[in-house]
Short mmCIF file of C-alpha atoms in Angstrom, two decimals:
data_model
loop_
_atom_site.label_atom_id
_atom_site.label_comp_id
_atom_site.label_asym_id
_atom_site.label_seq_id
_atom_site.Cartn_x
_atom_site.Cartn_y
_atom_site.Cartn_z
CA MET X 114 -5.30 -4.13 -0.71
CA SER X 115 -2.73 -4.25 -3.49
CA LEU X 116 0.38 -6.41 -3.04
CA GLY X 117 3.75 -4.70 -2.96
CA ILE X 118 6.32 -5.17 -5.72
CA ARG X 119 8.39 -7.40 -3.44
CA TRP X 120 5.58 -9.87 -2.92
CA ARG X 121 4.59 -9.67 -6.58
CA LEU X 122 8.11 -10.59 -7.65
CA ALA X 123 8.20 -13.42 -5.12
CA ALA X 124 4.80 -14.65 -6.29
CA GLY X 125 5.94 -14.48 -9.92
CA ILE X 126 9.01 -16.57 -9.13
CA VAL X 127 6.88 -19.11 -7.24
CA LEU X 128 4.33 -19.33 -10.07
CA ALA X 129 7.07 -19.83 -12.66
CA PHE X 130 8.70 -22.48 -10.46
CA ALA X 131 5.36 -24.21 -9.82
CA ALA X 132 4.50 -24.19 -13.54
CA THR X 133 7.88 -25.73 -14.34
CA LEU X 134 7.38 -28.39 -11.68
CA VAL X 135 3.93 -29.24 -13.04
CA ILE X 136 5.30 -29.66 -16.56
CA ILE X 137 8.18 -31.82 -15.31
CA PHE X 138 5.94 -33.92 -13.06
CA VAL X 139 3.27 -34.48 -15.74
CA THR X 140 5.92 -35.43 -18.31
CA LEU X 141 7.64 -37.75 -15.82
CA HIS X 142 4.33 -39.34 -14.81
CA PHE X 143 3.21 -40.13 -18.33
CA SER X 144 6.67 -41.31 -19.38
CA LEU X 145 6.90 -43.67 -16.42
CA GLU X 146 3.32 -44.84 -16.96
CA ARG X 147 4.06 -45.59 -20.60
CA ALA X 148 7.27 -47.43 -19.69
CA LEU X 149 5.51 -49.55 -17.05
CA THR X 150 2.64 -50.31 -19.40
CA SER X 151 5.12 -51.32 -22.10
CA ASP X 152 6.89 -53.64 -19.64
CA LEU X 153 3.54 -55.11 -18.64
CA ASP X 154 2.58 -55.72 -22.29
CA GLN X 155 5.91 -57.41 -22.93
CA GLY X 156 5.34 -59.68 -19.93
CA LEU X 157 1.85 -60.54 -21.18
CA SER X 158 3.28 -61.32 -24.64
CA ARG X 159 5.71 -63.78 -23.02
CA ASP X 160 2.83 -65.36 -21.08
CA VAL X 161 0.86 -65.79 -24.33
CA ASP X 162 3.88 -67.41 -26.04
CA ARG X 163 4.30 -69.81 -23.10
CA ILE X 164 0.64 -70.89 -23.15
CA ARG X 165 0.68 -71.32 -26.92
CA ALA X 166 3.81 -73.45 -26.65
CA GLN X 167 2.25 -75.63 -23.99
CA ILE X 168 -0.96 -76.09 -26.04
CA THR X 169 1.11 -76.84 -29.13
CA LEU X 170 2.85 -79.62 -27.23
CA LEU X 171 -0.58 -80.86 -26.12
CA GLY X 172 -1.49 -81.11 -29.81
CA SER X 173 -5.18 -80.23 -29.50
CA VAL X 174 -7.58 -77.88 -27.73
CA LYS X 175 -10.14 -80.67 -27.38
CA LYS X 176 -8.39 -82.17 -24.38
CA LEU X 177 -10.23 -79.89 -21.98
CA GLU X 178 -8.85 -81.31 -18.73
CA ASP X 179 -5.25 -80.92 -19.91
CA LEU X 180 -6.11 -77.49 -21.31
CA GLN X 181 -7.54 -76.44 -17.95
CA ARG X 182 -4.37 -77.59 -16.18
CA ILE X 183 -2.34 -75.40 -18.55
CA VAL X 184 -4.65 -72.45 -17.81
CA ASP X 185 -4.43 -73.01 -14.05
CA SER X 186 -0.64 -73.25 -14.18
CA ASN X 187 -0.54 -69.80 -15.80
CA SER X 188 -2.99 -68.21 -13.37
CA LEU X 189 -2.15 -66.59 -10.04
CA ASN X 190 -4.93 -66.47 -7.48
CA PRO X 191 -3.47 -66.52 -3.92
CA GLY X 192 -6.15 -66.41 -1.24
CA GLY X 193 -8.83 -65.66 -3.80
CA GLU X 194 -7.09 -62.46 -4.95
CA LEU X 195 -6.67 -62.44 -8.70
CA LEU X 196 -3.24 -61.34 -9.83
CA ALA X 197 -2.81 -63.18 -13.14
CA ILE X 198 -5.55 -64.69 -15.33
CA ALA X 199 -5.77 -66.84 -18.43
CA VAL X 200 -8.67 -67.68 -20.77
CA VAL X 201 -8.80 -69.91 -23.88
CA ARG X 202 -11.63 -69.49 -26.38
CA ASP X 203 -12.53 -71.29 -29.60
CA PRO X 204 -13.15 -69.31 -32.83
CA GLN X 205 -16.87 -69.19 -31.96
CA ASP X 206 -16.04 -67.35 -28.69
CA ASN X 207 -16.86 -70.35 -26.50
CA ILE X 208 -14.84 -70.72 -23.30
CA LEU X 209 -12.53 -73.77 -23.41
CA GLY X 210 -10.60 -72.93 -20.23
CA ARG X 211 -10.43 -70.13 -17.71
CA THR X 212 -8.96 -69.12 -14.39
CA PHE X 213 -10.95 -70.48 -11.47
CA GLU X 214 -13.95 -68.32 -10.46
CA LEU X 215 -13.13 -65.78 -13.15
CA ASN X 216 -16.06 -63.76 -14.56
CA THR X 217 -15.30 -63.69 -18.25
CA GLU X 218 -18.05 -61.27 -19.26
CA GLN X 219 -15.70 -58.31 -18.95
CA LEU X 220 -13.15 -60.13 -21.13
CA ALA X 221 -15.50 -60.74 -24.05
CA LEU X 222 -14.25 -59.48 -27.37
CA THR X 223 -16.35 -57.51 -29.79
CA PRO X 224 -16.92 -59.09 -33.19
CA GLU X 225 -14.46 -56.67 -34.74
CA GLU X 226 -11.79 -57.50 -32.12
CA MET X 227 -12.44 -61.25 -32.60
CA GLN X 228 -11.96 -60.91 -36.36
CA ARG X 229 -8.67 -59.03 -35.84
CA VAL X 230 -7.33 -61.66 -33.46
CA LEU X 231 -8.35 -64.58 -35.67
CA ALA X 232 -6.64 -62.75 -38.53
CA GLY X 233 -3.36 -62.89 -36.62
CA ASP X 234 -3.27 -59.59 -34.67
CA SER X 235 -3.04 -59.14 -30.90
CA VAL X 236 -5.31 -56.79 -28.94
CA SER X 237 -4.46 -55.20 -25.56
CA HIS X 238 -6.88 -53.30 -23.36
CA ASP X 239 -7.66 -52.49 -19.73
CA VAL X 240 -10.62 -54.04 -17.91
CA THR X 241 -12.00 -53.90 -14.38
CA LEU X 242 -12.49 -57.21 -12.64
CA GLY X 243 -14.05 -56.75 -9.24
CA ASN X 244 -12.18 -53.85 -7.68
CA GLU X 245 -8.95 -54.40 -9.59
CA GLU X 246 -7.70 -53.02 -12.87
CA PHE X 247 -6.22 -55.60 -15.26
CA ARG X 248 -4.20 -55.33 -18.42
CA VAL X 249 -5.44 -58.05 -20.82
CA ARG X 250 -3.80 -59.24 -24.03
CA SER X 251 -5.76 -61.30 -26.58
CA SER X 252 -3.73 -63.25 -29.19
CA PRO X 253 -4.50 -65.94 -31.76
CA LEU X 254 -3.96 -69.62 -30.73
CA THR X 255 -2.46 -71.73 -33.51
CA VAL X 256 -1.75 -75.44 -33.65
CA GLY X 257 0.40 -76.14 -36.65
CA ASP X 258 -0.62 -73.63 -39.25
CA GLN X 259 -4.27 -73.46 -38.22
CA VAL X 260 -5.88 -70.86 -35.90
CA VAL X 261 -7.86 -72.92 -33.44
CA GLY X 262 -8.84 -70.27 -30.90
CA VAL X 263 -7.93 -67.22 -28.86
CA VAL X 264 -5.64 -66.98 -25.83
CA GLN X 265 -6.28 -64.18 -23.30
CA VAL X 266 -3.85 -63.46 -20.49
CA GLY X 267 -3.98 -60.62 -18.00
CA GLU X 268 -2.17 -59.19 -15.01
CA SER X 269 -3.23 -56.79 -12.31
CA THR X 270 -1.96 -53.29 -12.91
CA LYS X 271 -1.31 -52.89 -9.19
CA ALA X 272 2.36 -53.67 -9.66
CA ALA X 273 2.55 -50.94 -12.31
CA THR X 274 0.42 -48.33 -10.55
CA ARG X 275 2.06 -48.74 -7.14
CA PRO X 276 5.30 -47.01 -8.26
CA LEU X 277 3.21 -44.29 -9.89
CA ASP X 278 1.22 -43.69 -6.70
CA ARG X 279 4.42 -43.62 -4.67
CA LEU X 280 5.96 -41.24 -7.18
CA GLN X 281 2.94 -38.92 -6.95
CA VAL X 282 3.23 -38.73 -3.15
CA ILE X 283 6.96 -38.05 -3.36
CA LEU X 284 6.50 -35.44 -6.04
CA ALA X 285 3.66 -33.72 -4.12
CA VAL X 286 5.79 -33.48 -0.97
CA GLU X 287 8.80 -32.26 -2.90
CA ALA X 288 6.65 -29.78 -4.82
CA ALA X 289 5.23 -28.31 -1.60
CA ALA X 290 8.70 -28.04 -0.08
CA GLY X 291 10.04 -26.59 -3.33
CA VAL X 292 7.28 -23.97 -3.52
CA ILE X 293 7.91 -22.87 0.08
CA LEU X 294 11.65 -22.75 -0.59
CA ALA X 295 11.07 -20.84 -3.84
CA LEU X 296 8.83 -18.37 -2.01
CA GLY X 297 11.54 -17.73 0.57
CA ILE X 298 14.28 -17.44 -2.04
CA GLY X 299 12.07 -15.26 -4.25
CA TYR X 300 11.24 -12.94 -1.36
CA TRP X 301 14.92 -12.72 -0.39
CA LEU X 302 15.99 -12.02 -3.97
CA SER X 303 13.25 -9.43 -4.50
CA ARG X 304 14.16 -7.79 -1.21
CA GLY X 305 17.75 -7.50 -2.31
CA ALA X 306 16.71 -6.22 -5.73
CA LEU X 307 14.36 -3.61 -4.26
CA HIS X 308 16.62 -2.52 -1.40
CA PRO X 309 18.16 0.33 -3.46
CA LEU X 310 14.65 1.46 -4.38
CA GLN X 311 13.66 1.42 -0.69
CA GLN X 312 16.62 3.68 0.04
CA VAL X 313 15.44 6.09 -2.64
CA ILE X 314 11.91 6.05 -1.17
CA ALA X 315 13.21 6.64 2.37
CA VAL X 316 15.24 9.68 1.32
CA ALA X 317 12.41 11.05 -0.83
CA ALA X 318 9.96 10.71 2.09
CA GLU X 319 12.22 12.86 4.28
CA ILE X 320 12.34 15.72 1.79
CA GLU X 321 9.90 18.53 2.54
CA ALA X 322 8.96 21.72 0.73
CA SER X 323 11.19 23.71 3.07
CA ASP X 324 14.12 21.31 2.54
CA LEU X 325 14.33 21.00 -1.22
CA HIS X 326 18.10 21.37 -1.27
CA ARG X 327 18.45 17.71 -0.27
CA ARG X 328 19.15 15.14 -2.95
CA ILE X 329 18.94 11.37 -3.11
CA GLY X 330 22.46 11.18 -4.50
CA ALA X 331 22.30 7.51 -5.53
CA ARG X 332 25.58 6.03 -6.74
CA ARG X 333 26.35 2.66 -8.36
CA LYS X 334 22.76 1.44 -8.10
CA PRO X 335 21.02 -0.87 -10.58
CA ALA X 336 20.41 0.92 -13.87
CA GLU X 337 16.65 1.35 -13.39
CA VAL X 338 17.00 2.60 -9.80
CA GLN X 339 19.86 4.91 -10.74
CA LYS X 340 17.80 6.43 -13.54
CA LEU X 341 14.84 6.93 -11.20
CA ALA X 342 17.03 8.58 -8.55
CA ASP X 343 18.72 10.86 -11.09
CA THR X 344 15.34 11.87 -12.52
CA PHE X 345 14.01 12.60 -9.03
CA ASP X 346 17.10 14.69 -8.19
CA ALA X 347 16.66 16.67 -11.40
CA MET X 348 13.02 17.31 -10.50
CA LEU X 349 14.04 18.44 -7.00
CA GLU X 350 16.57 20.82 -8.54
CA ARG X 351 13.88 22.40 -10.70
CA LEU X 352 11.47 22.64 -7.74
CA ASP X 353 14.16 24.12 -5.51
CA ARG X 354 15.00 26.76 -8.10
CA ALA X 355 11.32 27.59 -8.61
CA PHE X 356 10.70 27.85 -4.86
CA ARG X 357 13.74 30.09 -4.36
CA GLU X 358 12.60 32.38 -7.15
CA GLN X 359 9.10 32.47 -5.69
CA ARG X 360 10.39 33.28 -2.18
CA ASN X 361 12.68 35.97 -3.48
CA PHE X 362 9.89 37.51 -5.53
CA LEU X 363 7.49 37.39 -2.58
CA TYR X 364 10.03 38.92 -0.22
CA ASP X 365 11.04 41.68 -2.64
CA VAL X 366 7.48 42.63 -3.54
CA SER X 367 6.33 42.61 0.10
CA HIS X 368 9.31 44.64 1.22
CA ASP X 369 8.86 47.17 -1.58
CA LEU X 370 5.15 47.54 -0.83
CA ARG X 371 5.45 48.01 2.92
CA THR X 372 7.37 51.29 2.81
CA PRO X 373 5.00 53.19 0.47
CA LEU X 374 1.95 51.74 2.24
CA THR X 375 3.26 52.91 5.61
CA ALA X 376 3.94 56.36 4.19
CA LEU X 377 0.48 56.46 2.62
CA ARG X 378 -1.24 55.61 5.87
CA GLY X 379 0.84 58.16 7.72
CA ASN X 380 -0.23 60.89 5.29
CA ILE X 381 -3.88 59.83 5.60
CA ASP X 382 -3.66 59.97 9.39
CA VAL X 383 -2.14 63.46 9.16
CA LEU X 384 -5.07 64.60 7.01
CA LEU X 385 -7.50 63.16 9.55
CA MET X 386 -6.00 65.39 12.23
CA ASP X 387 -7.51 68.45 10.51
CA ASP X 388 -10.55 69.56 12.56
CA LYS X 389 -11.96 71.55 9.64
CA LEU X 390 -12.15 68.50 7.41
CA ASP X 391 -15.51 67.90 5.70
CA GLU X 392 -17.40 64.99 7.32
CA GLY X 393 -17.86 63.11 4.05
CA ILE X 394 -14.19 63.43 3.20
CA ARG X 395 -13.31 62.36 6.75
CA ARG X 396 -15.32 59.13 6.37
CA GLN X 397 -13.63 58.37 3.07
CA LEU X 398 -10.19 59.03 4.57
CA GLN X 399 -11.00 56.79 7.54
CA GLN X 400 -12.03 54.02 5.17
CA MET X 401 -8.84 54.54 3.19
CA SER X 402 -6.80 54.38 6.39
CA ALA X 403 -8.48 51.12 7.43
CA GLU X 404 -7.91 49.53 4.02
CA THR X 405 -4.32 50.73 3.99
CA GLY X 406 -3.83 49.18 7.41
CA ARG X 407 -5.25 45.90 6.12
CA LEU X 408 -2.82 45.99 3.18
CA ILE X 409 0.06 46.66 5.56
CA ARG X 410 -0.93 43.66 7.70
CA LEU X 411 -1.22 41.49 4.58
CA THR X 412 2.19 42.66 3.40
CA ASN X 413 3.66 41.86 6.80
CA ASN X 414 2.14 38.37 6.66
CA LEU X 415 3.67 37.80 3.24
CA LEU X 416 7.05 38.92 4.55
CA TYR X 417 6.79 36.59 7.52
CA MET X 418 5.75 33.72 5.28
CA ALA X 419 8.82 34.32 3.12
CA SER X 420 10.93 34.40 6.28
CA ALA X 421 9.42 31.09 7.41
CA ASP X 422 10.26 29.49 4.04
CA VAL X 423 13.92 30.44 4.31
CA GLY X 424 14.11 29.13 7.90
CA ARG X 425 14.51 32.46 9.66
CA GLU X 426 15.24 32.15 13.37
CA ALA X 427 13.64 34.46 15.91
CA GLU X 428 15.81 36.94 17.79
CA ARG X 429 16.30 36.28 21.50
CA ARG X 430 15.72 39.45 23.50
CA PRO X 431 13.57 40.14 26.56
CA VAL X 432 10.04 41.08 25.48
CA GLU X 433 7.42 42.44 27.89
CA LEU X 434 4.35 40.66 26.62
CA ASP X 435 1.93 42.73 28.69
CA ILE X 436 3.03 45.88 26.86
CA VAL X 437 2.84 44.09 23.49
CA CYS X 438 -0.70 42.90 24.28
CA LEU X 439 -1.70 46.46 25.21
CA GLU X 440 -0.37 47.74 21.89
CA VAL X 441 -2.28 45.06 19.99
CA TYR X 442 -5.44 45.89 21.94
CA ARG X 443 -5.20 49.57 21.02
CA GLN X 444 -4.51 48.75 17.40
CA ALA X 445 -7.34 46.21 17.13
CA ARG X 446 -10.02 48.49 18.63
CA ASP X 447 -10.40 50.28 15.32
CA LEU X 448 -10.56 47.15 13.14
CA ARG X 449 -14.35 46.84 13.48
CA PRO X 450 -16.39 49.37 15.46
CA ASP X 451 -19.36 46.92 15.62
CA VAL X 452 -17.27 44.30 17.51
CA LYS X 453 -16.24 45.06 21.08
CA MET X 454 -12.54 44.59 21.72
CA ARG X 455 -11.89 43.82 25.40
CA LEU X 456 -8.64 43.54 27.36
CA GLY X 457 -9.02 40.79 29.97
CA ASN X 458 -6.52 39.60 32.54
CA GLU X 459 -3.03 41.02 32.03
CA ASP X 460 -0.15 39.67 34.09
CA GLN X 461 3.30 41.19 33.81
CA VAL X 462 5.19 38.62 31.74
CA THR X 463 8.60 38.75 30.08
CA VAL X 464 9.74 36.19 27.50
CA MET X 465 12.79 35.84 25.31
CA GLY X 466 12.04 36.37 21.65
CA ASP X 467 11.48 38.66 18.70
CA ARG X 468 9.17 41.53 19.67
CA ASP X 469 7.93 42.21 16.14
CA LEU X 470 7.15 38.55 15.51
CA LEU X 471 5.33 38.12 18.82
CA LYS X 472 3.26 41.22 18.18
CA GLN X 473 2.36 39.97 14.72
CA MET X 474 1.34 36.59 16.16
CA ILE X 475 -1.02 38.18 18.72
CA LEU X 476 -2.36 40.63 16.13
CA ASN X 477 -3.10 37.76 13.71
CA LEU X 478 -5.06 35.88 16.38
CA VAL X 479 -7.00 38.98 17.40
CA GLU X 480 -7.67 40.01 13.81
CA ASN X 481 -8.93 36.50 13.06
CA GLY X 482 -11.37 36.70 15.97
CA VAL X 483 -12.56 40.21 15.02
CA LYS X 484 -13.02 39.20 11.39
CA TYR X 485 -15.32 36.25 12.07
CA THR X 486 -17.25 37.61 15.07
CA ARG X 487 -20.76 38.77 14.28
CA SER X 488 -21.80 42.38 14.77
CA GLY X 489 -22.35 43.07 18.49
CA GLY X 490 -19.98 40.28 19.49
CA ARG X 491 -16.88 40.44 21.64
CA VAL X 492 -13.20 39.53 21.38
CA THR X 493 -11.16 39.29 24.58
CA LEU X 494 -7.36 39.36 24.78
CA SER X 495 -5.82 38.03 28.02
CA LEU X 496 -2.33 37.29 29.29
CA PHE X 497 -1.61 34.81 32.09
CA LYS X 498 1.48 33.49 33.82
CA ARG X 499 1.16 29.87 34.92
CA ASP X 500 3.24 26.72 35.30
CA GLY X 501 6.43 28.46 34.20
CA GLN X 502 4.85 29.62 30.96
CA ALA X 503 3.14 32.63 29.48
CA ALA X 504 -0.37 31.97 28.20
CA ILE X 505 -1.81 34.35 25.60
CA VAL X 506 -5.55 33.75 25.26
CA VAL X 507 -7.75 35.19 22.51
CA GLU X 508 -11.43 34.43 23.00
CA ASP X 509 -14.22 35.40 20.61
CA THR X 510 -17.98 34.97 20.43
CA GLY X 511 -17.97 34.12 16.73
CA PRO X 512 -19.74 31.26 14.95
CA GLY X 513 -17.19 28.66 16.06
CA ILE X 514 -15.22 26.20 13.97
CA PRO X 515 -16.64 22.77 13.02
CA ALA X 516 -14.66 19.86 14.46
CA GLU X 517 -13.65 18.53 11.04
CA HIS X 518 -11.86 21.80 10.24
CA LEU X 519 -9.89 22.14 13.50
CA PRO X 520 -6.94 19.92 12.46
CA HIS X 521 -6.36 22.08 9.37
CA ILE X 522 -6.93 25.69 10.40
CA PHE X 523 -3.20 26.28 10.95
CA ASP X 524 -2.36 25.12 7.41
CA ARG X 525 -1.49 27.74 4.85
CA PHE X 526 -4.37 29.15 2.83
CA TYR X 527 -6.93 27.04 4.71
CA ARG X 528 -10.09 29.03 5.43
CA ALA X 529 -12.48 26.41 6.92
CA GLY X 530 -15.10 27.08 4.27
CA ASN X 531 -15.67 30.73 5.25
CA GLN X 532 -15.83 31.92 1.68
CA ASP X 533 -17.98 34.91 2.58
CA LYS X 534 -15.07 36.51 4.46
CA SER X 535 -12.06 38.17 2.93
CA GLY X 536 -8.67 36.79 3.84
CA THR X 537 -5.70 34.84 2.56
CA GLY X 538 -5.62 31.96 5.04
CA LEU X 539 -2.10 32.93 6.15
CA GLY X 540 -2.70 34.55 9.54
CA LEU X 541 -3.08 31.40 11.66
CA ALA X 542 -0.32 29.58 9.76
CA ILE X 543 2.09 32.43 10.50
CA ALA X 544 0.94 32.54 14.13
CA ARG X 545 1.83 28.86 14.54
CA TRP X 546 5.21 29.38 12.87
CA ILE X 547 6.02 32.26 15.22
CA ALA X 548 4.96 30.16 18.24
CA ASP X 549 7.20 27.32 17.05
CA CYS X 550 10.12 29.71 16.53
CA HIS X 551 9.85 30.69 20.20
CA GLY X 552 9.65 27.16 21.52
CA GLY X 553 5.94 27.51 22.23
CA THR X 554 2.70 25.88 21.22
CA ILE X 555 -0.66 27.09 19.96
CA GLU X 556 -3.99 25.33 20.40
CA VAL X 557 -7.64 26.04 19.77
CA LYS X 558 -10.90 25.01 21.37
CA SER X 559 -14.12 25.81 19.61
CA LYS X 560 -17.84 25.12 19.81
CA VAL X 561 -20.10 25.82 16.88
CA GLY X 562 -22.42 28.71 17.71
CA ARG X 563 -20.51 29.72 20.86
CA GLY X 564 -17.10 30.88 19.66
CA SER X 565 -13.44 29.90 19.77
CA VAL X 566 -10.54 30.18 22.21
CA PHE X 567 -6.97 30.34 20.90
CA THR X 568 -4.20 29.80 23.46
CA VAL X 569 -0.48 30.31 22.93
CA HIS X 570 1.98 28.93 25.48
CA LEU X 571 5.48 30.45 25.56
CA PRO X 572 8.38 29.69 27.92
CA LEU X 573 9.10 32.48 30.40
CA GLU X 574 12.35 34.37 30.74
CA GLU X 575 14.16 32.93 33.76
CA SER X 576 14.16 36.23 35.66
CA SER X 577 10.38 36.60 35.31
CA GLY X 578 9.46 33.19 36.61
CA SER X 579 9.42 34.19 40.30
CA ALA X 580 6.35 36.43 40.18
CA ALA X 581 3.06 35.06 41.46
CA PRO X 582 1.00 33.55 38.64
CA THR X 583 -2.59 34.40 37.88
CA SER X 584 -5.03 31.58 37.24
CA ALA X 585 -6.84 31.53 33.94
CA PRO X 586 -10.58 31.90 34.06
#
């Protein structure tokens, strides 16, 4: 799952802060380590000078007992724990004096280092004695003007590393607290920075195809957000204009087609009334009448779709649904002679609404059932009154609708994969719109291979609610 911009900004701030802390902490650590090491080397240099001065006063390195006392006085070994050490060697690298119980193998100088020290240089290096780290300084020992040996002094680095260890703990705790604080501050800052964008998203999410006149209307927002909002508003303006032009074109064309189509069908029906008409011509005229009727129904659907897009509200007049259902039944009988159209239960029901729209809704449901029912099948139209509602039921014995298609069959232009059938995919969408306009609902139950049942529930007119209801089968 991808992180949102808010968390990405917060993470970026935290990473930048953490990187800065790492650079500061590393620089501080090495600077402090170098300073402590320098102080330790300076202390060792003073220790070397003190031992050399004491041996100079002694006058010779051959007085081994006195030399050992000097070495012991410059060693620190409380309780057997070495803290400061001292070693005196002759030019042949023989031990003349050393701190008590000190293993001098780790302090041995290489031939090159010995040559450097005897030449007058000092050498400093770190060694491990037991479990302790020591800083050791090796310097030439002179008596008069003659180099008579090598002095080695060393101190435990514990005193130097202890502040570094303490500093690391402090810095780690502060870094963790700083990262958490930076994360909180970064999230808060990114939230504030993205709040105008969230407002734009919220408004954009509320805009639908039927509500394109709305605009985001952002004012005095950050430059990037303002530009995005203005661009989105300009796009909505273009879409709104295109949709209005499309609706107007659809409405005008449908309206202009309906009148001549109705006249054409009327003339065809008049010709069919002639008893002397040749049988072949009669069949052709009947086919023309059926196709003209289909074009009229398609034109009506386009008109209703255009009405739905402009938010047309249904008229509120008493409508006797039983009479409307009877009219639809008579009209649908001729749609397909090979499919039996049956009128089932028919209660006397009156609702408030638009008669033409309600008739179109029922006709769309019936036509849908007739269209997809196999030859020899049956479509039943029923009307019930129950629970204070009118229930229009259209049942067919068609192939049924697969479960995965049921949530979408009321969407515009959706045809559930029935590509072998003619149709526009508008009938059921318009039926649902008409049901919604009348405060009703439409639902479907279907089993593959057994058929489908479409049910429309509409609220009853108050005066018709007292009649005895009929139970649905």
